């Protein structure tokens, strides 16, 4: 059974930075696509960023491109999301997700999910 645990959320002012971390256990996830997804209040869940097995294979939502960076450490089974220049519209619960067989943008395509960590950006 795969378990994903997120950490690093919190309250930050507009323009600030946060680094989220996802720790995986229960299985070697080096063969899995890892992703960060989010759901704001009253909004649908969306894919924020994803990283494939091969270096350089990354996806970013248009709204975060240039501000967020996803990275993975297969040796430690962790996946991080560095978030810079945060905006109030980035406020959401952020989830770590995992799937086999390539990056997809549909959130329902991710088989494993963490419990989420709240990110709140004040204006």
mmCIF file of C-alpha atoms in Angstrom:
data_model
loop_
_atom_site.group_PDB
_atom_site.id
_atom_site.type_symbol
_atom_site.label_atom_id
_atom_site.label_comp_id
_atom_site.label_asym_id
_atom_site.label_seq_id
_atom_site.Cartn_x
_atom_site.Cartn_y
_atom_site.Cartn_z
ATOM 1 C CA UNK A 1 0.000 0.000 0.000
ATOM 2 C CA UNK A 2 1.407 3.347 -1.032
ATOM 3 C CA UNK A 3 1.260 6.154 1.492
ATOM 4 C CA UNK A 4 1.972 9.770 0.633
ATOM 5 C CA UNK A 5 2.423 12.363 3.351
ATOM 6 C CA UNK A 6 2.665 16.054 2.569
ATOM 7 C CA UNK A 7 4.336 18.695 4.693
ATOM 8 C CA UNK A 8 5.418 22.303 4.412
ATOM 9 C CA UNK A 9 2.153 24.131 4.017
ATOM 10 C CA UNK A 10 1.313 27.277 5.920
ATOM 11 C CA UNK A 11 0.433 30.936 5.777
ATOM 12 C CA UNK A 12 2.546 33.278 3.680
ATOM 13 C CA UNK A 13 2.192 36.799 2.329
ATOM 14 C CA UNK A 14 1.850 37.637 -1.335
ATOM 15 C CA UNK A 15 5.225 37.343 -3.009
ATOM 16 C CA UNK A 16 6.532 34.900 -0.443
ATOM 17 C CA UNK A 17 7.810 31.353 -0.867
ATOM 18 C CA UNK A 18 7.021 27.932 0.508
ATOM 19 C CA UNK A 19 8.483 24.518 -0.109
ATOM 20 C CA UNK A 20 6.186 21.521 0.050
ATOM 21 C CA UNK A 21 7.523 18.038 0.522
ATOM 22 C CA UNK A 22 5.901 14.662 -0.124
ATOM 23 C CA UNK A 23 7.271 11.580 1.588
ATOM 24 C CA UNK A 24 6.292 8.240 0.094
ATOM 25 C CA UNK A 25 6.326 4.881 1.799
ATOM 26 C CA UNK A 26 5.101 1.369 1.206
ATOM 27 C CA UNK A 27 6.596 1.006 -2.237
ATOM 28 C CA UNK A 28 9.505 2.164 -4.339
ATOM 29 C CA UNK A 29 8.002 4.994 -6.365
ATOM 30 C CA UNK A 30 10.984 5.534 -8.651
ATOM 31 C CA UNK A 31 8.884 4.083 -11.485
ATOM 32 C CA UNK A 32 5.933 6.358 -10.795
ATOM 33 C CA UNK A 33 5.062 9.772 -12.093
ATOM 34 C CA UNK A 34 4.838 12.112 -9.107
ATOM 35 C CA UNK A 35 2.620 15.158 -9.029
ATOM 36 C CA UNK A 36 1.314 18.027 -7.003
ATOM 37 C CA UNK A 37 -2.352 18.894 -7.323
ATOM 38 C CA UNK A 38 -4.450 21.471 -5.532
ATOM 39 C CA UNK A 39 -8.031 22.338 -4.754
ATOM 40 C CA UNK A 40 -9.099 25.808 -3.768
ATOM 41 C CA UNK A 41 -12.344 26.497 -1.956
ATOM 42 C CA UNK A 42 -15.211 26.164 -4.367
ATOM 43 C CA UNK A 43 -12.889 25.129 -7.178
ATOM 44 C CA UNK A 44 -12.197 21.890 -8.953
ATOM 45 C CA UNK A 45 -9.065 19.951 -8.217
ATOM 46 C CA UNK A 46 -6.300 20.713 -10.719
ATOM 47 C CA UNK A 47 -2.870 19.449 -11.603
ATOM 48 C CA UNK A 48 -0.216 21.967 -10.614
ATOM 49 C CA UNK A 49 2.977 20.163 -11.563
ATOM 50 C CA UNK A 50 4.169 16.685 -12.396
ATOM 51 C CA UNK A 51 7.516 15.027 -12.921
ATOM 52 C CA UNK A 52 8.221 11.891 -14.846
ATOM 53 C CA UNK A 53 10.819 9.225 -14.457
ATOM 54 C CA UNK A 54 13.328 10.888 -16.727
ATOM 55 C CA UNK A 55 14.998 14.157 -15.851
ATOM 56 C CA UNK A 56 13.529 17.067 -17.767
ATOM 57 C CA UNK A 57 10.123 15.479 -18.227
ATOM 58 C CA UNK A 58 8.019 17.940 -16.269
ATOM 59 C CA UNK A 59 4.622 19.555 -16.576
ATOM 60 C CA UNK A 60 3.444 22.816 -15.049
ATOM 61 C CA UNK A 61 0.048 24.416 -15.105
ATOM 62 C CA UNK A 62 0.112 27.693 -16.998
ATOM 63 C CA UNK A 63 -0.799 29.611 -13.850
ATOM 64 C CA UNK A 64 2.336 28.476 -11.983
ATOM 65 C CA UNK A 65 4.891 28.187 -14.758
ATOM 66 C CA UNK A 66 8.007 30.145 -13.924
ATOM 67 C CA UNK A 67 7.088 30.364 -10.232
ATOM 68 C CA UNK A 68 6.882 26.730 -9.098
ATOM 69 C CA UNK A 69 9.476 23.996 -9.481
ATOM 70 C CA UNK A 70 8.889 20.303 -8.907
ATOM 71 C CA UNK A 71 11.741 17.946 -8.056
ATOM 72 C CA UNK A 72 12.126 14.372 -6.906
ATOM 73 C CA UNK A 73 14.683 12.386 -4.945
ATOM 74 C CA UNK A 74 14.188 8.728 -5.759
ATOM 75 C CA UNK A 75 16.806 7.611 -3.245
ATOM 76 C CA UNK A 76 14.725 9.078 -0.427
ATOM 77 C CA UNK A 77 11.298 8.614 -2.041
ATOM 78 C CA UNK A 78 10.468 12.294 -1.765
ATOM 79 C CA UNK A 79 8.990 14.839 -4.142
ATOM 80 C CA UNK A 80 9.159 18.566 -3.455
ATOM 81 C CA UNK A 81 7.388 21.615 -4.809
ATOM 82 C CA UNK A 82 9.220 24.907 -4.480
ATOM 83 C CA UNK A 83 6.709 27.737 -4.736
ATOM 84 C CA UNK A 84 7.957 31.275 -5.272
ATOM 85 C CA UNK A 85 6.191 34.586 -5.820
ATOM 86 C CA UNK A 86 3.025 33.213 -4.285
ATOM 87 C CA UNK A 87 -0.297 34.865 -5.038
ATOM 88 C CA UNK A 88 -3.629 34.814 -3.216
ATOM 89 C CA UNK A 89 -5.051 32.666 -6.005
ATOM 90 C CA UNK A 90 -2.532 29.963 -5.057
ATOM 91 C CA UNK A 91 -4.432 29.459 -1.814
ATOM 92 C CA UNK A 92 -5.596 25.842 -1.753
ATOM 93 C CA UNK A 93 -5.101 22.445 -0.239
ATOM 94 C CA UNK A 94 -2.132 20.897 -1.995
ATOM 95 C CA UNK A 95 -1.996 17.161 -2.554
ATOM 96 C CA UNK A 96 0.793 14.863 -3.567
ATOM 97 C CA UNK A 97 -0.198 12.285 -6.156
ATOM 98 C CA UNK A 98 1.355 9.327 -7.952
ATOM 99 C CA UNK A 99 0.584 7.203 -11.002
ATOM 100 C CA UNK A 100 2.266 4.827 -13.407
ATOM 101 C CA UNK A 101 2.689 5.234 -17.146
ATOM 102 C CA UNK A 102 3.200 8.873 -17.924
ATOM 103 C CA UNK A 103 2.037 12.340 -17.004
ATOM 104 C CA UNK A 104 -1.658 13.107 -17.400
ATOM 105 C CA UNK A 105 -3.372 16.383 -16.600
ATOM 106 C CA UNK A 106 -6.632 14.920 -15.296
ATOM 107 C CA UNK A 107 -6.501 14.703 -11.494
ATOM 108 C CA UNK A 108 -8.499 11.476 -11.522
ATOM 109 C CA UNK A 109 -5.630 9.876 -13.402
ATOM 110 C CA UNK A 110 -3.534 9.795 -10.231
ATOM 111 C CA UNK A 111 -4.050 6.586 -8.312
ATOM 112 C CA UNK A 112 -2.468 7.520 -5.007
ATOM 113 C CA UNK A 113 -3.095 10.648 -2.979
ATOM 114 C CA UNK A 114 -1.893 12.144 0.251
ATOM 115 C CA UNK A 115 -4.124 13.851 2.800
ATOM 116 C CA UNK A 116 -3.148 17.315 1.677
ATOM 117 C CA UNK A 117 -1.528 20.359 3.210
ATOM 118 C CA UNK A 118 -3.080 23.806 3.370
ATOM 119 C CA UNK A 119 -1.368 26.741 1.689
ATOM 120 C CA UNK A 120 -2.803 30.168 2.393
ATOM 121 C CA UNK A 121 -1.475 33.293 0.712
ATOM 122 C CA UNK A 122 -2.584 36.558 2.244
ATOM 123 C CA UNK A 123 -2.912 39.714 0.209
#
